[in-house]
């Protein structure tokens, strides 16, 4: 933070500013310039109300020079964060694929899809038990019964489970069943939820808000880290643009930029990012090529009958094709698919 004084600021005014800064537990470093005094301030300046400092007599302006996030930044931790979950790593050399239906609809539906994505090579099973829907009349999910079904599918397949938790009170329940706790796009700035998840011992998959800037996205992650949870996976899932042809616009450029700024892993969600199943594979390939640490995709055995997001769901057959392609694109960018067998080939 930098405090710039008026050209005619008096000694007393400068002293008063320095005193106030020290009272806030920070260090002022008054530096005379040709025309005016500048006071760089060091310490934990994030929580300082700059407007209050600007009200002090003799102050011209206060400039924040630091970034609004810290723990998520590469300056804080130069090496990539690698999350290890029972041998599945997220953020390291391996690419992770999370796949499954948008929502858990029934035991039979989920088990069938879980087996299909496992066979295809996914290592994490997705499926919403609590569904925050745009319309109150749409299917809202099976709730705890859905979580039980997910846990059964994990038992049967050995897949890890990622599922959404919708508010702070809901976390304790979801924590009992899931391996990774998902924060939905619409909840990215639910700070009460983020603080609660920051105290969880489970990793968090944080989806980008539909109109969130990269800075807002990273600040949401900062909430989690600042509460002590550093096992955070970011997810680019598309933002709202003028384009109404697709559901959202998958902002692939965010991936290399977030990788540059932050040490956290970032995956892409080409299902919600496009809303159209035909675009899922091309955008998944593009995201991997751009440096994503993996993808999360929706898969349904009967997309036409899905209770939510059928239009963006891949069939198991298309999912298998995509896995093969991800393996190839991954090798081109020196990444390998988790659990990939060298000899694996697609015969379809
Ligand atoms: C989902 O993953 O099913 C979902 C609702 O995603 P988002 O929060 O990104 O819309
Ligand atoms: Mn969905």
mmCIF file of C-alpha atoms and ligand atoms in Angstrom:
data_model
loop_
_atom_site.group_PDB
_atom_site.id
_atom_site.type_symbol
_atom_site.label_atom_id
_atom_site.label_comp_id
_atom_site.label_asym_id
_atom_site.label_seq_id
_atom_site.Cartn_x
_atom_site.Cartn_y
_atom_site.Cartn_z
ATOM 1 C CA UNK A 1 0.000 0.000 0.000
ATOM 2 C CA UNK A 2 1.242 3.449 -0.825
ATOM 3 C CA UNK A 3 0.048 6.704 0.757
ATOM 4 C CA UNK A 4 0.680 9.788 -1.366
ATOM 5 C CA UNK A 5 0.617 13.083 0.558
ATOM 6 C CA UNK A 6 -0.412 16.476 -0.822
ATOM 7 C CA UNK A 7 2.506 18.621 -2.048
ATOM 8 C CA UNK A 8 1.866 21.074 0.800
ATOM 9 C CA UNK A 9 1.335 18.472 3.539
ATOM 10 C CA UNK A 10 2.833 19.567 6.851
ATOM 11 C CA UNK A 11 5.266 17.624 9.060
ATOM 12 C CA UNK A 12 2.455 17.238 11.602
ATOM 13 C CA UNK A 13 0.113 15.752 9.017
ATOM 14 C CA UNK A 14 2.780 13.274 7.883
ATOM 15 C CA UNK A 15 3.474 12.305 11.473
ATOM 16 C CA UNK A 16 -0.205 11.834 12.174
ATOM 17 C CA UNK A 17 -0.575 9.474 9.182
ATOM 18 C CA UNK A 18 2.470 7.465 10.293
ATOM 19 C CA UNK A 19 1.101 7.245 13.838
ATOM 20 C CA UNK A 20 -2.244 5.966 12.606
ATOM 21 C CA UNK A 21 -0.551 3.367 10.400
ATOM 22 C CA UNK A 22 1.509 2.107 13.353
ATOM 23 C CA UNK A 23 -1.616 1.911 15.506
ATOM 24 C CA UNK A 24 -3.040 -0.443 12.868
ATOM 25 C CA UNK A 25 -0.036 -2.735 13.388
ATOM 26 C CA UNK A 26 1.648 -1.749 10.108
ATOM 27 C CA UNK A 27 4.953 -0.070 9.257
ATOM 28 C CA UNK A 28 5.093 3.297 7.465
ATOM 29 C CA UNK A 29 8.255 4.148 5.484
ATOM 30 C CA UNK A 30 8.052 7.901 4.705
ATOM 31 C CA UNK A 31 10.044 8.643 1.550
ATOM 32 C CA UNK A 32 10.465 12.286 0.426
ATOM 33 C CA UNK A 33 10.095 12.851 -3.317
ATOM 34 C CA UNK A 34 10.873 15.905 -5.441
ATOM 35 C CA UNK A 35 7.383 17.335 -5.021
ATOM 36 C CA UNK A 36 5.665 15.397 -2.294
ATOM 37 C CA UNK A 37 6.067 12.813 0.426
ATOM 38 C CA UNK A 38 5.158 9.200 -0.327
ATOM 39 C CA UNK A 39 4.613 6.698 2.476
ATOM 40 C CA UNK A 40 4.922 3.048 1.439
ATOM 41 C CA UNK A 41 3.260 0.807 4.040
ATOM 42 C CA UNK A 42 4.283 -2.770 4.753
ATOM 43 C CA UNK A 43 2.532 -5.451 6.804
ATOM 44 C CA UNK A 44 -0.921 -6.998 6.510
ATOM 45 C CA UNK A 45 -2.528 -4.204 4.554
ATOM 46 C CA UNK A 46 -5.352 -6.292 3.040
ATOM 47 C CA UNK A 47 -7.839 -5.474 5.776
ATOM 48 C CA UNK A 48 -7.114 -1.741 5.869
ATOM 49 C CA UNK A 49 -9.932 0.587 4.934
ATOM 50 C CA UNK A 50 -8.091 2.833 2.477
ATOM 51 C CA UNK A 51 -10.948 5.352 2.425
ATOM 52 C CA UNK A 52 -10.435 6.021 6.130
ATOM 53 C CA UNK A 53 -6.741 6.801 5.543
ATOM 54 C CA UNK A 54 -7.679 9.066 2.645
ATOM 55 C CA UNK A 55 -9.815 11.130 5.034
ATOM 56 C CA UNK A 56 -6.778 12.126 7.112
ATOM 57 C CA UNK A 57 -5.615 15.723 6.575
ATOM 58 C CA UNK A 58 -2.836 16.110 4.025
ATOM 59 C CA UNK A 59 -3.450 12.768 2.274
ATOM 60 C CA UNK A 60 -3.880 12.973 -1.502
ATOM 61 C CA UNK A 61 -4.591 9.304 -2.255
ATOM 62 C CA UNK A 62 -4.005 5.752 -1.114
ATOM 63 C CA UNK A 63 -2.950 3.181 -3.711
ATOM 64 C CA UNK A 64 -3.079 -0.548 -3.204
ATOM 65 C CA UNK A 65 -0.032 -2.062 -4.843
ATOM 66 C CA UNK A 66 -0.472 -5.602 -3.576
ATOM 67 C CA UNK A 67 -2.926 -8.133 -4.973
ATOM 68 C CA UNK A 68 -6.184 -8.815 -3.159
ATOM 69 C CA UNK A 69 -5.158 -12.436 -2.606
ATOM 70 C CA UNK A 70 -2.030 -13.861 -1.094
ATOM 71 C CA UNK A 71 -2.131 -17.521 -0.043
ATOM 72 C CA UNK A 72 -3.341 -18.645 -3.482
ATOM 73 C CA UNK A 73 -0.581 -16.702 -5.263
ATOM 74 C CA UNK A 74 2.536 -18.208 -6.808
ATOM 75 C CA UNK A 75 4.613 -15.606 -4.989
ATOM 76 C CA UNK A 76 3.484 -17.278 -1.775
ATOM 77 C CA UNK A 77 4.029 -20.836 -3.020
ATOM 78 C CA UNK A 78 6.045 -21.167 -6.239
ATOM 79 C CA UNK A 79 5.488 -24.915 -6.688
ATOM 80 C CA UNK A 80 2.172 -26.370 -7.893
ATOM 81 C CA UNK A 81 -0.229 -27.667 -5.272
ATOM 82 C CA UNK A 82 -0.715 -31.392 -5.786
ATOM 83 C CA UNK A 83 -3.680 -32.978 -4.027
ATOM 84 C CA UNK A 84 -3.331 -36.657 -3.324
ATOM 85 C CA UNK A 85 -6.513 -38.601 -2.681
ATOM 86 C CA UNK A 86 -5.924 -42.313 -2.152
ATOM 87 C CA UNK A 87 -3.315 -42.320 -4.903
ATOM 88 C CA UNK A 88 -5.245 -40.130 -7.357
ATOM 89 C CA UNK A 89 -3.326 -36.911 -7.761
ATOM 90 C CA UNK A 90 -4.823 -33.621 -8.866
ATOM 91 C CA UNK A 91 -2.510 -30.851 -10.025
ATOM 92 C CA UNK A 92 0.583 -32.948 -10.627
ATOM 93 C CA UNK A 93 1.738 -34.580 -13.833
ATOM 94 C CA UNK A 94 -1.425 -36.620 -14.136
ATOM 95 C CA UNK A 95 -4.684 -35.393 -15.627
ATOM 96 C CA UNK A 96 -7.792 -36.097 -13.620
ATOM 97 C CA UNK A 97 -11.155 -36.904 -15.182
ATOM 98 C CA UNK A 98 -14.323 -36.504 -13.134
ATOM 99 C CA UNK A 99 -17.451 -37.832 -14.796
ATOM 100 C CA UNK A 100 -21.017 -38.772 -14.034
ATOM 101 C CA UNK A 101 -24.551 -37.479 -14.296
ATOM 102 C CA UNK A 102 -25.568 -33.944 -13.489
ATOM 103 C CA UNK A 103 -27.841 -35.282 -10.760
ATOM 104 C CA UNK A 104 -28.252 -38.554 -8.906
ATOM 105 C CA UNK A 105 -31.708 -39.616 -10.067
ATOM 106 C CA UNK A 106 -31.993 -43.165 -8.737
ATOM 107 C CA UNK A 107 -29.809 -45.971 -7.423
ATOM 108 C CA UNK A 108 -29.973 -47.862 -10.686
ATOM 109 C CA UNK A 109 -29.211 -44.784 -12.810
ATOM 110 C CA UNK A 110 -26.181 -43.810 -10.762
ATOM 111 C CA UNK A 111 -24.682 -47.285 -10.420
ATOM 112 C CA UNK A 112 -25.029 -47.883 -14.136
ATOM 113 C CA UNK A 113 -23.322 -44.598 -14.992
ATOM 114 C CA UNK A 114 -20.667 -45.075 -12.300
ATOM 115 C CA UNK A 115 -19.642 -48.408 -13.811
ATOM 116 C CA UNK A 116 -19.631 -46.905 -17.301
ATOM 117 C CA UNK A 117 -17.360 -43.984 -16.386
ATOM 118 C CA UNK A 118 -15.101 -46.264 -14.374
ATOM 119 C CA UNK A 119 -14.710 -48.498 -17.428
ATOM 120 C CA UNK A 120 -14.031 -45.420 -19.534
ATOM 121 C CA UNK A 121 -11.141 -44.520 -17.231
ATOM 122 C CA UNK A 122 -12.503 -41.755 -14.974
ATOM 123 C CA UNK A 123 -11.095 -41.597 -11.473
ATOM 124 C CA UNK A 124 -13.736 -39.408 -9.841
ATOM 125 C CA UNK A 125 -17.510 -39.856 -9.991
ATOM 126 C CA UNK A 126 -19.610 -36.711 -10.100
ATOM 127 C CA UNK A 127 -23.331 -36.404 -9.367
ATOM 128 C CA UNK A 128 -25.422 -33.820 -7.575
ATOM 129 C CA UNK A 129 -27.580 -34.831 -4.625
ATOM 130 C CA UNK A 130 -28.441 -31.235 -3.793
ATOM 131 C CA UNK A 131 -29.203 -29.302 -6.961
ATOM 132 C CA UNK A 132 -29.486 -25.530 -6.877
ATOM 133 C CA UNK A 133 -31.669 -25.020 -9.949
ATOM 134 C CA UNK A 134 -32.575 -21.806 -11.740
ATOM 135 C CA UNK A 135 -36.263 -22.710 -11.442
ATOM 136 C CA UNK A 136 -37.849 -23.775 -8.144
ATOM 137 C CA UNK A 137 -40.002 -26.202 -10.157
ATOM 138 C CA UNK A 138 -37.030 -28.153 -11.555
ATOM 139 C CA UNK A 139 -35.724 -31.370 -9.950
ATOM 140 C CA UNK A 140 -33.894 -30.334 -6.781
ATOM 141 C CA UNK A 141 -32.026 -33.582 -6.171
ATOM 142 C CA UNK A 142 -32.516 -36.591 -3.898
ATOM 143 C CA UNK A 143 -30.785 -34.999 -0.898
ATOM 144 C CA UNK A 144 -29.223 -37.380 1.613
ATOM 145 C CA UNK A 145 -30.577 -40.419 -0.231
ATOM 146 C CA UNK A 146 -28.528 -39.254 -3.232
ATOM 147 C CA UNK A 147 -25.416 -39.083 -1.047
ATOM 148 C CA UNK A 148 -26.005 -42.640 0.161
ATOM 149 C CA UNK A 149 -26.244 -43.816 -3.434
ATOM 150 C CA UNK A 150 -22.998 -42.027 -4.302
ATOM 151 C CA UNK A 151 -21.271 -43.707 -1.354
ATOM 152 C CA UNK A 152 -22.553 -47.074 -2.547
ATOM 153 C CA UNK A 153 -21.203 -46.386 -6.040
ATOM 154 C CA UNK A 154 -17.806 -45.529 -4.541
ATOM 155 C CA UNK A 155 -17.875 -48.803 -2.634
ATOM 156 C CA UNK A 156 -18.690 -50.750 -5.807
ATOM 157 C CA UNK A 157 -16.327 -49.008 -8.210
ATOM 158 C CA UNK A 158 -13.512 -47.577 -6.117
ATOM 159 C CA UNK A 159 -14.114 -44.166 -7.725
ATOM 160 C CA UNK A 160 -13.728 -41.057 -5.601
ATOM 161 C CA UNK A 161 -16.903 -38.994 -5.224
ATOM 162 C CA UNK A 162 -17.358 -35.275 -5.862
ATOM 163 C CA UNK A 163 -20.703 -33.704 -5.068
ATOM 164 C CA UNK A 164 -22.085 -30.272 -4.374
ATOM 165 C CA UNK A 165 -22.767 -28.802 -0.970
ATOM 166 C CA UNK A 166 -25.191 -25.905 -1.101
ATOM 167 C CA UNK A 167 -24.868 -24.018 2.164
ATOM 168 C CA UNK A 168 -22.925 -23.874 5.406
ATOM 169 C CA UNK A 169 -25.440 -26.015 7.346
ATOM 170 C CA UNK A 170 -25.397 -28.644 4.616
ATOM 171 C CA UNK A 171 -21.607 -29.173 4.725
ATOM 172 C CA UNK A 172 -21.455 -31.548 7.725
ATOM 173 C CA UNK A 173 -23.820 -33.950 5.984
ATOM 174 C CA UNK A 174 -22.095 -33.892 2.589
ATOM 175 C CA UNK A 175 -18.681 -34.246 4.269
ATOM 176 C CA UNK A 176 -19.716 -37.640 5.607
ATOM 177 C CA UNK A 177 -20.229 -39.061 2.128
ATOM 178 C CA UNK A 178 -18.073 -37.156 -0.374
ATOM 179 C CA UNK A 179 -14.340 -37.221 -1.070
ATOM 180 C CA UNK A 180 -14.386 -33.769 -2.699
ATOM 181 C CA UNK A 181 -16.855 -31.026 -1.799
ATOM 182 C CA UNK A 182 -18.122 -29.025 -4.756
ATOM 183 C CA UNK A 183 -19.045 -25.345 -4.577
ATOM 184 C CA UNK A 184 -21.412 -24.501 -7.415
ATOM 185 C CA UNK A 185 -20.973 -21.476 -9.656
ATOM 186 C CA UNK A 186 -23.925 -19.730 -8.047
ATOM 187 C CA UNK A 187 -22.340 -20.143 -4.633
ATOM 188 C CA UNK A 188 -18.828 -18.983 -5.487
ATOM 189 C CA UNK A 189 -19.369 -15.844 -3.445
ATOM 190 C CA UNK A 190 -21.322 -17.460 -0.615
ATOM 191 C CA UNK A 191 -18.692 -16.388 1.876
ATOM 192 C CA UNK A 192 -20.340 -18.116 4.835
ATOM 193 C CA UNK A 193 -20.197 -21.397 2.908
ATOM 194 C CA UNK A 194 -16.585 -20.748 1.866
ATOM 195 C CA UNK A 195 -15.521 -20.062 5.455
ATOM 196 C CA UNK A 196 -17.163 -23.265 6.624
ATOM 197 C CA UNK A 197 -15.471 -25.252 3.850
ATOM 198 C CA UNK A 198 -12.172 -23.624 4.760
ATOM 199 C CA UNK A 199 -12.446 -25.499 8.046
ATOM 200 C CA UNK A 200 -13.206 -28.815 6.390
ATOM 201 C CA UNK A 201 -10.656 -31.593 6.097
ATOM 202 C CA UNK A 202 -11.957 -32.521 2.633
ATOM 203 C CA UNK A 203 -10.680 -30.976 -0.618
ATOM 204 C CA UNK A 204 -12.936 -28.426 -2.291
ATOM 205 C CA UNK A 205 -13.806 -28.109 -5.990
ATOM 206 C CA UNK A 206 -14.542 -24.414 -6.434
ATOM 207 C CA UNK A 207 -16.445 -23.499 -9.580
ATOM 208 C CA UNK A 208 -16.068 -20.070 -11.106
ATOM 209 C CA UNK A 209 -19.125 -17.830 -10.735
ATOM 210 C CA UNK A 210 -20.980 -17.178 -13.968
ATOM 211 C CA UNK A 211 -19.845 -13.569 -14.070
ATOM 212 C CA UNK A 212 -16.810 -13.693 -11.818
ATOM 213 C CA UNK A 213 -13.539 -12.051 -12.805
ATOM 214 C CA UNK A 214 -10.324 -14.006 -12.275
ATOM 215 C CA UNK A 215 -9.607 -11.814 -9.250
ATOM 216 C CA UNK A 216 -12.997 -12.578 -7.691
ATOM 217 C CA UNK A 217 -12.495 -16.276 -8.434
ATOM 218 C CA UNK A 218 -9.103 -16.291 -6.731
ATOM 219 C CA UNK A 219 -10.378 -14.281 -3.795
ATOM 220 C CA UNK A 220 -13.105 -16.894 -3.281
ATOM 221 C CA UNK A 221 -10.322 -19.507 -3.153
ATOM 222 C CA UNK A 222 -8.420 -17.260 -0.761
ATOM 223 C CA UNK A 223 -11.357 -17.567 1.672
ATOM 224 C CA UNK A 224 -10.818 -21.328 1.760
ATOM 225 C CA UNK A 225 -7.052 -21.120 2.223
ATOM 226 C CA UNK A 226 -7.273 -18.350 4.788
ATOM 227 C CA UNK A 227 -9.404 -20.643 6.960
ATOM 228 C CA UNK A 228 -6.816 -23.408 6.714
ATOM 229 C CA UNK A 229 -7.961 -25.584 3.800
ATOM 230 C CA UNK A 230 -5.293 -25.528 1.100
ATOM 231 C CA UNK A 231 -6.669 -28.503 -0.832
ATOM 232 C CA UNK A 232 -8.571 -26.451 -3.379
ATOM 233 C CA UNK A 233 -9.265 -27.334 -7.019
ATOM 234 C CA UNK A 234 -10.438 -24.481 -9.203
ATOM 235 C CA UNK A 235 -12.884 -25.123 -12.027
ATOM 236 C CA UNK A 236 -13.458 -22.972 -15.113
ATOM 237 C CA UNK A 237 -17.067 -23.718 -16.050
ATOM 238 C CA UNK A 238 -17.927 -20.912 -18.438
ATOM 239 C CA UNK A 239 -19.087 -17.363 -17.981
ATOM 240 C CA UNK A 240 -22.066 -15.454 -19.253
ATOM 241 C CA UNK A 241 -21.460 -13.496 -22.455
ATOM 242 C CA UNK A 242 -23.584 -11.933 -25.204
ATOM 243 C CA UNK A 243 -23.444 -15.234 -27.062
ATOM 244 C CA UNK A 244 -26.751 -17.015 -26.685
ATOM 245 C CA UNK A 245 -25.811 -19.853 -29.013
ATOM 246 C CA UNK A 246 -24.133 -21.730 -26.197
ATOM 247 C CA UNK A 247 -25.332 -21.888 -22.606
ATOM 248 C CA UNK A 248 -22.175 -20.212 -21.297
ATOM 249 C CA UNK A 249 -18.819 -19.340 -22.859
ATOM 250 C CA UNK A 250 -16.018 -21.593 -21.644
ATOM 251 C CA UNK A 251 -13.240 -19.115 -20.893
ATOM 252 C CA UNK A 252 -10.246 -21.258 -21.750
ATOM 253 C CA UNK A 253 -7.841 -18.325 -21.548
ATOM 254 C CA UNK A 254 -8.474 -18.311 -17.807
ATOM 255 C CA UNK A 255 -6.620 -21.598 -17.483
ATOM 256 C CA UNK A 256 -3.080 -20.476 -18.406
ATOM 257 C CA UNK A 257 -3.631 -17.181 -16.627
ATOM 258 C CA UNK A 258 -4.731 -18.813 -13.370
ATOM 259 C CA UNK A 259 -1.790 -21.232 -13.671
ATOM 260 C CA UNK A 260 0.548 -18.253 -13.967
ATOM 261 C CA UNK A 261 -0.922 -16.387 -10.998
ATOM 262 C CA UNK A 262 -1.734 -19.295 -8.705
ATOM 263 C CA UNK A 263 -0.286 -22.609 -7.602
ATOM 264 C CA UNK A 264 -3.731 -24.210 -7.297
ATOM 265 C CA UNK A 265 -4.869 -26.882 -9.764
ATOM 266 C CA UNK A 266 -7.532 -25.860 -12.262
ATOM 267 C CA UNK A 267 -9.823 -28.147 -14.247
ATOM 268 C CA UNK A 268 -12.403 -27.327 -16.924
ATOM 269 C CA UNK A 269 -16.100 -28.143 -17.135
ATOM 270 C CA UNK A 270 -16.947 -28.203 -20.845
ATOM 271 C CA UNK A 271 -20.446 -29.568 -20.115
ATOM 272 C CA UNK A 272 -21.774 -26.503 -18.300
ATOM 273 C CA UNK A 273 -19.349 -24.356 -20.285
ATOM 274 C CA UNK A 274 -21.172 -25.107 -23.533
ATOM 275 C CA UNK A 275 -24.523 -26.706 -22.668
ATOM 276 C CA UNK A 276 -24.267 -28.844 -25.820
ATOM 277 C CA UNK A 277 -22.949 -32.364 -25.863
ATOM 278 C CA UNK A 278 -21.407 -31.974 -29.324
ATOM 279 C CA UNK A 279 -19.109 -29.245 -28.045
ATOM 280 C CA UNK A 280 -18.025 -31.065 -24.915
ATOM 281 C CA UNK A 281 -15.216 -33.122 -26.462
ATOM 282 C CA UNK A 282 -13.662 -30.318 -28.565
ATOM 283 C CA UNK A 283 -13.678 -27.950 -25.595
ATOM 284 C CA UNK A 284 -12.325 -30.624 -23.245
ATOM 285 C CA UNK A 285 -9.453 -31.236 -25.667
ATOM 286 C CA UNK A 286 -8.813 -27.517 -25.955
ATOM 287 C CA UNK A 287 -8.803 -27.078 -22.176
ATOM 288 C CA UNK A 288 -6.265 -29.887 -21.733
ATOM 289 C CA UNK A 289 -4.122 -28.402 -24.485
ATOM 290 C CA UNK A 290 -4.301 -25.051 -22.672
ATOM 291 C CA UNK A 291 -2.880 -26.606 -19.514
ATOM 292 C CA UNK A 292 -5.917 -27.675 -17.487
ATOM 293 C CA UNK A 293 -5.204 -30.312 -14.842
ATOM 294 C CA UNK A 294 -8.246 -32.280 -15.922
ATOM 295 C CA UNK A 295 -11.913 -32.057 -16.789
ATOM 296 C CA UNK A 296 -15.272 -32.671 -15.191
ATOM 297 C CA UNK A 297 -17.911 -33.875 -17.638
ATOM 298 C CA UNK A 298 -21.515 -34.961 -17.457
ATOM 299 C CA UNK A 299 -22.302 -38.482 -18.636
ATOM 300 C CA UNK A 300 -25.705 -40.148 -18.805
ATOM 301 C CA UNK A 301 -26.748 -43.521 -20.144
ATOM 302 C CA UNK A 302 -30.028 -41.999 -21.379
ATOM 303 C CA UNK A 303 -29.401 -38.270 -21.934
ATOM 304 C CA UNK A 304 -32.878 -37.809 -23.429
ATOM 305 C CA UNK A 305 -34.457 -38.890 -20.159
ATOM 306 C CA UNK A 306 -32.090 -37.063 -17.791
ATOM 307 C CA UNK A 307 -33.799 -35.020 -15.073
ATOM 308 C CA UNK A 308 -31.246 -32.276 -15.571
ATOM 309 C CA UNK A 309 -28.711 -31.223 -18.199
ATOM 310 C CA UNK A 310 -29.389 -34.070 -20.644
ATOM 311 C CA UNK A 311 -28.514 -31.823 -23.588
ATOM 312 C CA UNK A 312 -24.927 -31.474 -22.412
ATOM 313 C CA UNK A 313 -24.447 -35.060 -21.264
ATOM 314 C CA UNK A 314 -22.220 -37.513 -23.128
ATOM 315 C CA UNK A 315 -23.264 -41.095 -23.641
ATOM 316 C CA UNK A 316 -20.826 -43.651 -22.173
ATOM 317 C CA UNK A 317 -19.700 -44.370 -25.739
ATOM 318 C CA UNK A 318 -18.889 -40.722 -26.425
ATOM 319 C CA UNK A 319 -17.209 -40.507 -23.043
ATOM 320 C CA UNK A 320 -14.939 -43.409 -23.937
ATOM 321 C CA UNK A 321 -13.993 -41.658 -27.179
ATOM 322 C CA UNK A 322 -13.250 -38.475 -25.267
ATOM 323 C CA UNK A 323 -11.013 -40.312 -22.800
ATOM 324 C CA UNK A 324 -8.983 -41.665 -25.660
ATOM 325 C CA UNK A 325 -8.603 -38.171 -27.120
ATOM 326 C CA UNK A 326 -7.698 -36.644 -23.759
ATOM 327 C CA UNK A 327 -4.954 -39.222 -23.431
ATOM 328 C CA UNK A 328 -3.546 -38.182 -26.802
ATOM 329 C CA UNK A 329 -3.798 -34.427 -26.243
ATOM 330 C CA UNK A 330 -2.371 -34.922 -22.761
ATOM 331 C CA UNK A 331 0.711 -36.657 -24.139
ATOM 332 C CA UNK A 332 1.221 -33.754 -26.541
ATOM 333 C CA UNK A 333 1.469 -31.404 -23.567
ATOM 334 C CA UNK A 334 3.480 -33.835 -21.438
ATOM 335 C CA UNK A 335 0.665 -34.909 -19.162
ATOM 336 C CA UNK A 336 -0.686 -38.363 -18.632
ATOM 337 C CA UNK A 337 -4.132 -39.587 -17.770
ATOM 338 C CA UNK A 338 -4.494 -40.964 -14.248
ATOM 339 C CA UNK A 339 -4.414 -44.747 -14.363
ATOM 340 C CA UNK A 340 -3.639 -44.741 -18.068
ATOM 341 C CA UNK A 341 -2.354 -47.949 -19.568
ATOM 342 C CA UNK A 342 0.269 -47.463 -22.264
ATOM 343 C CA UNK A 343 -1.487 -49.940 -24.529
ATOM 344 C CA UNK A 344 -4.958 -48.451 -24.151
ATOM 345 C CA UNK A 345 -6.618 -47.896 -27.495
ATOM 346 C CA UNK A 346 -10.015 -46.851 -28.592
ATOM 347 C CA UNK A 347 -11.836 -49.351 -30.795
ATOM 348 C CA UNK A 348 -15.147 -47.816 -31.633
HETATM 349 C C1 LIG B 1 -23.098 -28.993 -11.731
HETATM 350 O O1 LIG B 1 -21.897 -29.280 -11.706
HETATM 351 O O2 LIG B 1 -24.003 -29.819 -11.913
HETATM 352 C C2 LIG B 1 -23.481 -27.573 -11.645
HETATM 353 C C3 LIG B 1 -24.682 -27.215 -11.249
HETATM 354 O O3 LIG B 1 -22.508 -26.757 -12.050
HETATM 355 P P1 LIG B 1 -22.403 -25.161 -11.962
HETATM 356 O O4 LIG B 1 -22.478 -24.816 -10.509
HETATM 357 O O5 LIG B 1 -21.078 -24.891 -12.586
HETATM 358 O O6 LIG B 1 -23.551 -24.593 -12.752
HETATM 359 MN MN1 LIG B 2 -25.356 -30.043 -14.498
#
